[in-house]
Every structure is written in structure tokens, then in C-alpha cells.
XYZ file of C-alpha atoms in Angstrom:
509
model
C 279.586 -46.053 144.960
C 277.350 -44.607 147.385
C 276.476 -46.587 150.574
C 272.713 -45.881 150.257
C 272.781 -47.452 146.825
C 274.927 -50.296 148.526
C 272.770 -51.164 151.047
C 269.606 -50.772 148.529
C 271.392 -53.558 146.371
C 272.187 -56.332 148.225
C 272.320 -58.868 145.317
C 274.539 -57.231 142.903
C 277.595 -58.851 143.936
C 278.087 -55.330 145.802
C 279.054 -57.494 149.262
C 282.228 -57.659 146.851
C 282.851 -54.039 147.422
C 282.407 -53.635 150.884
C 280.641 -49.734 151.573
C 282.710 -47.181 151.007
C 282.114 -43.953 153.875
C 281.087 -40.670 152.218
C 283.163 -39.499 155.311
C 286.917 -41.221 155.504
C 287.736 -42.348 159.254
C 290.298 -41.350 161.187
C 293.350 -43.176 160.199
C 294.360 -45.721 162.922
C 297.640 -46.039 164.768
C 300.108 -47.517 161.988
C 300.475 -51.101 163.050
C 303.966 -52.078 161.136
C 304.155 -55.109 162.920
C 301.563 -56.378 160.690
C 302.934 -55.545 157.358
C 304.286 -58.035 155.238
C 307.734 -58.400 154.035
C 307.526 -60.577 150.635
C 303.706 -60.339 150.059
C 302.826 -57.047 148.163
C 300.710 -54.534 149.784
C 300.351 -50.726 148.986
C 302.316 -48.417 151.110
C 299.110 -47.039 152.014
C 294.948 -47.223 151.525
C 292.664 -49.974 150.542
C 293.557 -52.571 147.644
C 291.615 -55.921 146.774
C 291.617 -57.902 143.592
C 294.877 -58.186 141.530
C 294.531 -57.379 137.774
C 295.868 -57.116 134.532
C 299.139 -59.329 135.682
C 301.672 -59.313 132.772
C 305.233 -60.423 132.289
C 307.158 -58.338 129.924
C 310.569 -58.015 129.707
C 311.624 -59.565 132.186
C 309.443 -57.454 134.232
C 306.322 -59.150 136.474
C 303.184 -56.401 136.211
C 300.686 -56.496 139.248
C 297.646 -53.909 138.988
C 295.095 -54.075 141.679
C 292.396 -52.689 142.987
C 292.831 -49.641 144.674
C 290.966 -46.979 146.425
C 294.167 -44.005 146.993
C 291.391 -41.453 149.518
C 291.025 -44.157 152.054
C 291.510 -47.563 154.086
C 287.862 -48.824 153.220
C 286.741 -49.763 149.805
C 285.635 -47.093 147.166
C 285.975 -45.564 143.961
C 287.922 -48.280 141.812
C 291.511 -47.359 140.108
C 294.240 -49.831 138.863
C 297.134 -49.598 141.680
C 300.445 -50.399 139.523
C 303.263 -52.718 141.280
C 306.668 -53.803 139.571
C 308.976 -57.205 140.268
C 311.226 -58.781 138.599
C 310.781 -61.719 140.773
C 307.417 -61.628 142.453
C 309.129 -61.486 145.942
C 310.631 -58.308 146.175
C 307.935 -55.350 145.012
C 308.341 -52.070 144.290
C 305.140 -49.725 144.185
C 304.257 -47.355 141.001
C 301.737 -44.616 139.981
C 298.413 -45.101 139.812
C 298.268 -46.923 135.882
C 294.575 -46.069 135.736
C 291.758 -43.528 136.986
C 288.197 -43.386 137.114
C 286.732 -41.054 134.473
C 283.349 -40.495 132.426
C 282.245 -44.294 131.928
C 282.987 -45.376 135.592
C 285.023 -46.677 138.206
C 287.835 -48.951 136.714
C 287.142 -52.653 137.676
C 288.711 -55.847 137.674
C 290.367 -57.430 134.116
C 293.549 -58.306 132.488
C 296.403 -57.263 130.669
C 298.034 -59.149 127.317
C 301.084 -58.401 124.985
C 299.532 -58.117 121.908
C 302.962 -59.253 120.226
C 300.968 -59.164 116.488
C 299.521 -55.756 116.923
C 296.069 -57.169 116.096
C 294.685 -54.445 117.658
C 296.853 -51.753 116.013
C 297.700 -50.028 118.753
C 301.196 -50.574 118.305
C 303.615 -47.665 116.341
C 306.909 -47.760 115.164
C 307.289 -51.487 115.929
C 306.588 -50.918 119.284
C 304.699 -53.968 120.959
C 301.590 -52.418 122.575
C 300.616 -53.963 126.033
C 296.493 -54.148 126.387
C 294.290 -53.984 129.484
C 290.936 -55.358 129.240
C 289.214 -53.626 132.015
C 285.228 -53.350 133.561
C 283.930 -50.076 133.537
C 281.311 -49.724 136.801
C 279.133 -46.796 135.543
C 277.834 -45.675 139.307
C 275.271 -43.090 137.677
C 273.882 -45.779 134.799
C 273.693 -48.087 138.280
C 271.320 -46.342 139.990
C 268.658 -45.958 137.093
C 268.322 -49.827 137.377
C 268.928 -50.689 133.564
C 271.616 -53.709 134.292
C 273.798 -51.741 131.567
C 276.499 -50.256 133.982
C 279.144 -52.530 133.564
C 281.065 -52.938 130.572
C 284.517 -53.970 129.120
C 286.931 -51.153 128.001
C 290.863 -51.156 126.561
C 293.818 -49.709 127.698
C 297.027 -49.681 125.761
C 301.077 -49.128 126.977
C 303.728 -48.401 124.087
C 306.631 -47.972 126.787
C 306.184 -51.551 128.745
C 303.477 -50.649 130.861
C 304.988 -47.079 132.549
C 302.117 -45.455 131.420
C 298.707 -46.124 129.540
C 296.373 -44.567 127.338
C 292.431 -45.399 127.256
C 290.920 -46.020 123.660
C 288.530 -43.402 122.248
C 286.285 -45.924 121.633
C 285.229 -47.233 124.773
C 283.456 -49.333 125.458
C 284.358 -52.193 123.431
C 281.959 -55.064 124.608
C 278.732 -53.303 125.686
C 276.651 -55.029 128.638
C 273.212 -56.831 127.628
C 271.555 -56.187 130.615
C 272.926 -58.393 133.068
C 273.597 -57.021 136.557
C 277.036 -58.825 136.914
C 278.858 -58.249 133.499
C 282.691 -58.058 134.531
C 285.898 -59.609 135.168
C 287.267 -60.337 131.406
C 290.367 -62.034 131.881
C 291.602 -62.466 127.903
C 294.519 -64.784 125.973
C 295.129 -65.888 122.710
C 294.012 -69.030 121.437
C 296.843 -69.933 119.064
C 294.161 -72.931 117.335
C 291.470 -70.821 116.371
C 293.975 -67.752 115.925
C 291.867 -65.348 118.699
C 292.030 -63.901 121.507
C 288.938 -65.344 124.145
C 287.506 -63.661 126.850
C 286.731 -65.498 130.145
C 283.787 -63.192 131.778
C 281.815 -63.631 134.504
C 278.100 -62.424 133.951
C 276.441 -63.211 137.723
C 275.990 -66.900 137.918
C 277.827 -68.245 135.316
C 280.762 -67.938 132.672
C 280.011 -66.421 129.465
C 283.125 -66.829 126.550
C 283.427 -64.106 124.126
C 285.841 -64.095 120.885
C 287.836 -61.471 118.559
C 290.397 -61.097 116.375
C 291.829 -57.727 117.476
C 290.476 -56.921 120.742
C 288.010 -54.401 119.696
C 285.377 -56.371 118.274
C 283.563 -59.268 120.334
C 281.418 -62.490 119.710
C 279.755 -64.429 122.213
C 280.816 -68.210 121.905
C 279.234 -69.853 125.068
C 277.955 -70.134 128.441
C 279.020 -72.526 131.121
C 277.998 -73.270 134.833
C 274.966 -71.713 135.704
C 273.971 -75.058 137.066
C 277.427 -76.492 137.983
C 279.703 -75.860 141.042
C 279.095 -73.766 143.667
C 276.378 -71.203 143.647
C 276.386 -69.291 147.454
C 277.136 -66.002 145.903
C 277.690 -64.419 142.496
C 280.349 -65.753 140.352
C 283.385 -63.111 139.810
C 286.969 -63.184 138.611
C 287.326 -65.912 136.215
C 290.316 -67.873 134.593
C 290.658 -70.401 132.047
C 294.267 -71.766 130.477
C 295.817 -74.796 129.606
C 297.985 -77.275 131.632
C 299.338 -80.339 130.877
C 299.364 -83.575 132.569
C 301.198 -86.889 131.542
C 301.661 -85.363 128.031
C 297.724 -84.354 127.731
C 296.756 -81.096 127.752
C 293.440 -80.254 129.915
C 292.176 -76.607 130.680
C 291.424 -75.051 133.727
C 288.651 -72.756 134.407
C 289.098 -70.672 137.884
C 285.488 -69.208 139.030
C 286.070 -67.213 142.309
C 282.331 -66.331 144.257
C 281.516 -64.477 147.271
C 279.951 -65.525 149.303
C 279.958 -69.688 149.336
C 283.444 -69.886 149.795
C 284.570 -73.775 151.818
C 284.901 -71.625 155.066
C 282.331 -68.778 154.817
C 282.689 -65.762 152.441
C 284.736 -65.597 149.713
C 286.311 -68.577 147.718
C 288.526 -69.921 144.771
C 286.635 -72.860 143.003
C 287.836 -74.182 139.708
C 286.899 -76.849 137.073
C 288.666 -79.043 135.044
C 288.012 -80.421 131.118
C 288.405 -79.537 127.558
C 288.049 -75.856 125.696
C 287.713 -76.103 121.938
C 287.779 -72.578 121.197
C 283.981 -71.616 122.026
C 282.746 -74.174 124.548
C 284.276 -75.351 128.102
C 283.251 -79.017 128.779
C 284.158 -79.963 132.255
C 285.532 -83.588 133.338
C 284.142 -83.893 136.225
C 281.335 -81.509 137.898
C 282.535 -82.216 141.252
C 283.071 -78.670 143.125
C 286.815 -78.027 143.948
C 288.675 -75.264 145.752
C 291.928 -73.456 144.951
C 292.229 -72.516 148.414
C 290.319 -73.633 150.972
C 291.510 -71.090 153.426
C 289.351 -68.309 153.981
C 291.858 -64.989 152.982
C 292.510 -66.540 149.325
C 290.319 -64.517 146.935
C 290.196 -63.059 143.281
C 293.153 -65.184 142.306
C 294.154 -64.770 138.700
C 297.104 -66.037 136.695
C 299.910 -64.061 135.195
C 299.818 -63.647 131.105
C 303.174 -64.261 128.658
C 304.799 -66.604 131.026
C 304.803 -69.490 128.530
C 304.715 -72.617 130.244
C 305.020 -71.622 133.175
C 301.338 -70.851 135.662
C 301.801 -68.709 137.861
C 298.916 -67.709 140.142
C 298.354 -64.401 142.783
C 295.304 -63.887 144.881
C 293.548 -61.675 147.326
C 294.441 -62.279 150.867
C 291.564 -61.453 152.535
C 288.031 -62.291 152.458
C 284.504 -59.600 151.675
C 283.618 -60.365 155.298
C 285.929 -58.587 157.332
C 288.397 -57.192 154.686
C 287.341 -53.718 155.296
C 287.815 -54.084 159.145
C 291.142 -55.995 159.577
C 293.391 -53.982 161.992
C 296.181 -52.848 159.396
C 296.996 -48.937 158.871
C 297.734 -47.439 156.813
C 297.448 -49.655 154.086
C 294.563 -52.661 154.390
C 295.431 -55.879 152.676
C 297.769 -57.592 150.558
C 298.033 -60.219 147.927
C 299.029 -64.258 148.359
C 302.272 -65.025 147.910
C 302.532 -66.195 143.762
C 302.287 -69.844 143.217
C 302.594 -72.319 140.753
C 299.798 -73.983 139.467
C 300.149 -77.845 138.182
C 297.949 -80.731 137.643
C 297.847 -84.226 139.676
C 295.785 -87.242 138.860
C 294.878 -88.687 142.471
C 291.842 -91.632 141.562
C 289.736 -91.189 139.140
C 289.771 -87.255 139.622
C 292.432 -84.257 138.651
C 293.267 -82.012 140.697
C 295.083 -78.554 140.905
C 298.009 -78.205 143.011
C 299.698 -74.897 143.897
C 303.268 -74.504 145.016
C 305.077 -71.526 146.352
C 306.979 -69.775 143.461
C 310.962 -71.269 143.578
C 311.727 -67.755 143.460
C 311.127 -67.674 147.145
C 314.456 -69.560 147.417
C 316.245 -65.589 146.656
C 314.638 -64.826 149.942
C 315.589 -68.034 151.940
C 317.928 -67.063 154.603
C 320.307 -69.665 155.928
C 318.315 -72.192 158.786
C 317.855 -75.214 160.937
C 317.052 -78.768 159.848
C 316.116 -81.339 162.127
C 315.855 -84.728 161.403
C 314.312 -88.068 162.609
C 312.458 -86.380 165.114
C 310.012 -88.341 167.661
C 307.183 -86.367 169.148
C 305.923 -88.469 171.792
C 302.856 -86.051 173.212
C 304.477 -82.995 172.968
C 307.881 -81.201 171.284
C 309.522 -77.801 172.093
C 310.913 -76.375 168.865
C 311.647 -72.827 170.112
C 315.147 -74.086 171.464
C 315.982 -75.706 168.435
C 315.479 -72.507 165.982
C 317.928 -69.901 166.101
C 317.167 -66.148 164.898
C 313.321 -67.237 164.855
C 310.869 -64.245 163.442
C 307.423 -64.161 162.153
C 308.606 -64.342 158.624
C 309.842 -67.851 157.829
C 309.086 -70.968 156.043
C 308.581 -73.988 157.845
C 308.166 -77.672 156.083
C 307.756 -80.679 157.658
C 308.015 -84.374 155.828
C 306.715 -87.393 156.991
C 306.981 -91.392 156.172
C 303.385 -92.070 157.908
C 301.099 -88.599 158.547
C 299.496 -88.948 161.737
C 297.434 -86.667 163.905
C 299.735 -83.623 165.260
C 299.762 -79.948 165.493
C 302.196 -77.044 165.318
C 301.518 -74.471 168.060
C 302.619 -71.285 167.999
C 302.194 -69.319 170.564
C 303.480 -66.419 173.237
C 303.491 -64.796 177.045
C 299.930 -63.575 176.378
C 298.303 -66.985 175.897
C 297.647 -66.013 172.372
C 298.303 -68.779 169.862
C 297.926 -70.467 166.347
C 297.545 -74.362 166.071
C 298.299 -75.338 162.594
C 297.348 -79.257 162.239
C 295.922 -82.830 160.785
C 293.202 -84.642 162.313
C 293.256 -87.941 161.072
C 289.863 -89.036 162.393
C 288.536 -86.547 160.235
C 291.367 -86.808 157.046
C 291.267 -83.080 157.720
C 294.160 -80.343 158.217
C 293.088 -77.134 160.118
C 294.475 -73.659 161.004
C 292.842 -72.260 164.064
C 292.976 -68.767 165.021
C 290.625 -68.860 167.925
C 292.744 -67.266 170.155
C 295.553 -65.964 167.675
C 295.618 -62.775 168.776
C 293.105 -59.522 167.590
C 289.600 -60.959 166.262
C 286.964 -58.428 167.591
C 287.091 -55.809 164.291
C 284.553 -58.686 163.019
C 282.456 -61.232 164.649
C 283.126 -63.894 161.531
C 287.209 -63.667 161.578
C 287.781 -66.094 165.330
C 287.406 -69.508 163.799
C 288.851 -73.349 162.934
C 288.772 -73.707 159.477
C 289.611 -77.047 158.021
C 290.338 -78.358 154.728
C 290.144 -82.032 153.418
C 293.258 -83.980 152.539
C 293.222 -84.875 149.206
C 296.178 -86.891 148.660
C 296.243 -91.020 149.609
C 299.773 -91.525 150.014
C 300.725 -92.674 154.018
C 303.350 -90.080 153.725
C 303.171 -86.457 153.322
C 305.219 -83.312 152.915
C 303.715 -79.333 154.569
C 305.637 -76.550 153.750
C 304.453 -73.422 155.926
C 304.971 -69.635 154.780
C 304.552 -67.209 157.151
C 304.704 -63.400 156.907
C 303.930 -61.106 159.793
C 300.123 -61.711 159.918
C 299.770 -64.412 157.838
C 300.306 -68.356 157.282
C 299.901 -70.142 154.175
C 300.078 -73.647 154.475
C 300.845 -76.263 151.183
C 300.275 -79.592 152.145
C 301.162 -83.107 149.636
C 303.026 -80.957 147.013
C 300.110 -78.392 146.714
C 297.168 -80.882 146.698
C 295.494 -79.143 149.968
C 296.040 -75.059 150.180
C 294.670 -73.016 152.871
C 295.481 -69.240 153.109
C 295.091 -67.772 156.800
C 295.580 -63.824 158.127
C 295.802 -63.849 162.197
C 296.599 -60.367 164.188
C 298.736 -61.083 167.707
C 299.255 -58.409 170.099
C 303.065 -59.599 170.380
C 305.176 -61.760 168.192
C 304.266 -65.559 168.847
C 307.653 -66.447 169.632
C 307.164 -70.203 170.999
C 307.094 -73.249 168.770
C 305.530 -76.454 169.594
C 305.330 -79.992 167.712
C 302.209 -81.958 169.904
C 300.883 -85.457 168.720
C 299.032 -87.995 170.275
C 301.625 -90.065 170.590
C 305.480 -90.988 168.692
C 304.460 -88.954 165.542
C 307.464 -89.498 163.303
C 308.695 -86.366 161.701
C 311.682 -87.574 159.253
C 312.376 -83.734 158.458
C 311.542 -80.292 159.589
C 313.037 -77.496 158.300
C 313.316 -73.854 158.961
C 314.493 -70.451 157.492
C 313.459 -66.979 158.030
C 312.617 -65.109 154.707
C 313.709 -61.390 153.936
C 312.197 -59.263 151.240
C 311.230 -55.734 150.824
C 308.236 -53.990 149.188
C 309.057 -50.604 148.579
């Protein structure tokens, strides 16, 4: 896309995109330091949504997407990345290119185990990417007609695909936003449903083969948050005290809890054609502000399993990184928790972190009268550890971490405000963008007097899980050195009954 038509666009969802530079910039200095060790990112150039995530066997499928000339955003293709854990990564050829009908967009992936598409030969189960086509050209003649959805097919486990002749299958209507389609089956009405985001709502489409589409319904162009367009949707089923409810993820940019981009997601009843929400209360995923685009994996059966963006549209083509620029979440689980009157999503680190886990310190029935040194107590400390923390009565405290430079991260809960926080004021590199220095702060959902924190870290980010997933925040930070010091502060005998540490070791090859 060219930066002229960019910048002559604003409201097209193209702040999404970033500009890409007709020219590529020098590459910077590689910065390894900053590269994480269990959370995917491509060896090298620009990635940002994941897509078409399928498990097949025994095999976890990330695409993203992926601009292979440069470290800024451009020219779409599906990046291809193997696991068969979703902690240890292992890069793969480009899955899919741009060609006639337009940069390859955002979408999803299925195992079309019945072959009601036909794509499948020999008994061979084909796999199916549902994909937006961004027609650049048809763009900039105005018509509102340059995004549509297309297929993909695999017949040897998603190695390689081939693009249908008949592209594409569900033609835009003339709405400037028309992309996203994140498909399943829906065994009671034997269909497949696509979840698609058309600008400032969710629009539901049906078919029984994956080729021919329906329009069901429309939901939300009144409900939820509204700051930006509405982008990379979800919707699946989880159950809660024997009751299944659905779950329809709506990410935006901008109008995201902290600035920029955001996770929201409702919860309520799908019958097939129409999503009827239970409450139309506006809820975050994430409420830090480097959790974007988050999608679930497809053909994990009961299991949800959930990977975002970690970054956000305001700075994400800026961050220091080289020579790769950004990276995904870490995968989590998703599950639903009843706290009042309202449900609530929790996520949860995968337990497949626990292949990782390297052996580590616990400390317990600790007292932190104003102020606690934990550096002495951690042995082998890195920057890529977990760190939880359980209480019998949360109080006001804060982690700090810091180092020799002054530079530091304060992690914490302000009980005045019910409110935890990660600041990263002074956590290091922050002038790439005037909007990344900030305290961001999300609420505490949970009631209970005691609570539970469990802290990932990873090089240059923190992800912080607070009252078994009830409260999520997602944080990147850049120091100039490791921040080697730990430090528990209160104001005044804060409890901890346990704290626990372990450094984590992956590789993404």
C-alpha cells in the first residue's frame, strides 16, 4: 500500500497498517538482547496479526502477518511458524504470497475433516485458509470493493498450499472494512459460520462447503466500544457450571483501555445466525496496551487456546528491535468465571510453559514491612522468568525491577484505586514514540481478600495474570542493560504467603 494513499485515508482502518516506506531504511544495529526466547517472532522483518492458527496432528500452525522486504509494515503475506507445544517455535516458508487479487490479509485456517469443500483427494483431509484479499489497485478507485474473502487449501498438513481458482469466494458489498473471517463449524445447524468484521460491527455469514456464503446477521454497531474500527473477530463456545455460553472477541484500533489498540469481547448466546449478548457492558481481554489481534486456535476440542499481537498500531512500527520487529503473546487459555451478576473471561498461561520451567526459588511467609530486597534471594536470575506471588489479604505493594542506570519497571496494586498497574516510565528506551512512556492500569475484577499474580517475563516483555486470569495486562519495555535488581515495597507488613521464581528456556528457531 502506498503511503500517499495511506495518509489520504485516514479512516479505513489503515492506522492498522502502519505506512509502509517506498524506500526500506537502513537496518538498525541487531539488538538480541531484546529478542524473546519462548514468544514467537520471525528471525527477521516486520510481522503483526497471527492467522489461520490450526492444530493438526499433533502439530500447532501459527501464520502471521508478514512483510519479508522490510522492518516496517507493507505488502501482506502469511509468515508460516510450526510447534508442537506453543513454547518452542520453529520458523517455515512463507505459506502464502501476494498475487493478482491483493495483498493476503488476516483470516483463519480449519480442518475440513468431511471434505465439504472437496478439496480433499485420495482420502486426504484438506486443511482450508479463509483469507482477506486487500486489492491495493481496486482501493484507490474508491469503490469500497477491495477487500474480499478467498480459500486456500493444504493436502500435506499445511507444508504447502494451493489458492482456489475461484477466488474470491465471498465478494465485498461495498463496505470499506470487509475482513478478518475467522470460520468453524457449527455442529447444530451442520455449517461452517464466518465471524467477519465489516468496520463497525460484526457481520455472520453461513455455508455448507466453504465456497458458497449467506449472510445470517449483524451485531454491535451500537454496542461496546467504538474508538476505532472493529477488526479481528472471534466467536466459540465455553462452558461454565455445565452451561454453555459463547464468546465473541472484537479487537479495534484505536479505543483500546490504554490508548491504541485493544481486545474487547462479549458474552451470550449464538443460535446459529444471531449473537445475543448477556450483558452489553464493554470488557477487555487484555487491558495492557501490546495485546492485539488475538485469535484462538481451531481443532483443539475443548480446549481454548488464545495468541495475540504483542504490540500496539501506535508505536509498533518504531519499537527498537532489529532485525525482526515484534512478536506474538505468549498462548493462553481462555475460561469463563461468574464474579456477581457478570461473566467474565479469564486467560491463563498455557501449562505447557511448565516444559520450559527451569528449577527455582520459593519463598514463603514473607513480611514486607516498607520495603523487600529479592535480588539476594534469587539465584541464576535473568530476564526470562516467571514470577507468582499469592496472597491471604492483597494489599497495596509493588514489584520493582530495576538496575545501575536508574532504569526500572514497577509492577503493582493500588488499593485506593482497586487498580493493578505496570509502569514503564523510566523502563529503559521510550523515545522511538512519544505514546510508549506511560502507567497503564487495569481494574481488579475479582472480590476475593486474597489473590494469586503470576508474572511472565521474556527479554522485553512482562505479562502479568492476576486472580487466576480475571485481570490481564500485556506490557513490552526496552532497558539499556538487564534490570537485574528485585524489589518487594508496600506500605506497610504486606503479607506475601508465597512467591515463587524460575527462569524459563525456550528456543525459536
Amino acid at each position: 500500500m502506498k503511503k500517499a494513499l495511506l495518509l489520504a485515508l485516514p479512516f479505513l482502518g489503515l492506522a492498522r497498517f502502519g505506512t509502509a516506506q517506498t524506500t526500506p531504511a537502513p537496518t538498525p544495529a541487531p539488538t538480541p538482547q531484546y529478542r524473546p526466547a519462548y514468544h514467537f517472532s520471525p528471525a527477521a522483518h516486520w510481522m503483526n496479526d497471527p492467522n489461520g492458527m490450526v492444530f493438526y496432528q499433533g502439530t500447532y500452525h501459527l501464520f502471521f502477518q508478514y512483510y519479508p522486504e522490510a522492518m516496517v509494515w507493507g505488502p501482506m503475506h502469511w509468515g508460516h511458524a510450526t510447534s508442537p507445544d506453543m513454547v518452542t517455535w520453529k520458523e517455515q516458508p512463507i505459506a502464502l504470497y501476494p498475487d493478482s487479487l491483493g495483498y493476503i490479509f488476516s483470516g483463519s485456517a480449519v480442518v475440513d475433516a468431511n471434505n465439504t469443500s472437496g478439496f480433499g483427494k485420495n482420502g486426504q483431509v484438506p486443511l482450508v485458509a479463509i483469507f482477506t484479499h486487500h486489492n491495493p489497485k481496486e482501493e484507490k478507485k474508491g469503490t469500497n470493493k477491495h477487500q474480499n474473502q478467498s480459500l486456500a487449501y493444504s493436502l500435506d498438513a499445511g507444508k504447502t498450499w494451493t489458492k482456489y481458482d475461484k477466488n474470491p469466494v465471498l465478494k465485498n458489498p461495498g463496505i470499506q472494512d470487509f475482513r478478518d473471517p475467522k470460520v468453524r463449524w457449527y455442529e447444530a445447524g451442520k455449517k461452517w459460520v464466518m465471524t467477519l468484521a465489516t468496520k463497525d460491527r460484526i457481520t455472520f455469514y453461513s455455508s455448507p462447503n466453504l465456497k458458497d456464503w449467506s449472510k445470517e446477521s449483524e451485531f454491535g454497531q451500537k454496542l461496546g466500544a467504538h474508538g476505532g474500527v472493529w477488526e479481528c473477530p472471534d466467536l466459540f463456545p465455553l462452558t461454565l457450571n455445565g452451561k454453555t455460553h459463547w464468546v465473541l472477541i472484537v479487537n479495534l484500533n484505536p479505543g483500546g483501555p490504554n490508548g491504541g489498540s485493544g481486545t474487547q469481547y462479549f458474552v451470550g448466546n449464538f443460535d446459529g445466525k444471531t449473537f445475543t449478548p448477556a450483558s452489553t457492558d464493554t470488557k477487555w481481554a487484555d487491558y495492557g496496551p501490546d495485546d492485539y489481534a488475538g485469535v484462538t486456535w481451531s481443532n483443539t476440542g475443548n480446549r481454548r487456546l488464545f495468541l495475540g499481537w504483542m504490540s500496539n498500531w501506535e508505536y509498533a512500527n518504531q519499537v527498537p528491535t532489529s532485525p525482526w520487529r515484534n512478536a506474538t503473546t505468549a498462548p493462553r487459555e481462555l475460561a469463563l468465571q461468574q464474579v456477581g451478576s457478570q461473566m467474565y473471561l479469564t486467560s491463563q498461561p498455557v501449562k505447557e510453559l511448565a516444559k520450559i520451567t527451569q528449577p527455582g526459588t520459593t519463598l514463603k511467609n514473607i513480611t514486607v514491612p516498607k520495603e523487600y530486597d529479592l535480588s539476594a534471594k534469587v539465584k541464576n536470575a535473568g530476564d526470562k522468568f516467571q514470577l507468582k506471588l499469592s496472597a491471604a489479604q492483597l494489599a497495596t505493594y509493588s514489584l520493582v525491577l530495576s538496575n545501575s542506570k536508574g532504569e526500572e519497571l514497577v509492577i503493582g496494586y493500588d488499593k485506593k484505586a482497586n487498580q493493578y498497574y505496570i509502569d514503564r516510565t523510566k523502563a529503559g528506551l521510550s523515545g522511538f514514540s512519544s505514546k510508549f512512556a506511560g502507567r497503564h492500569t487495569a481494574p481488579r475484577l475479582a472480590t476475593t481478600p486474597q489473590t494469586n499474580l503470576t508474572l511472565l517475563f521474556d527479554a522485553s516483555s512482562v505479562e502479568l495474570f492476576a486472580d487466576q486470569g480475571l485481570t490481564v495486562m500485556s506490557e513490552l519495555f526496552f532497558p539499556t542493560q538487564i534490570l537485574d535488581k528485585m524489589t518487594l515495597r508496600s506500605e506497610g507488613n504486606f503479607a506475601v504467603r508465597e512467591l515463587s521464581y524460575a527462569n524459563l528456556a525456550a528456543e525459536v528457531k
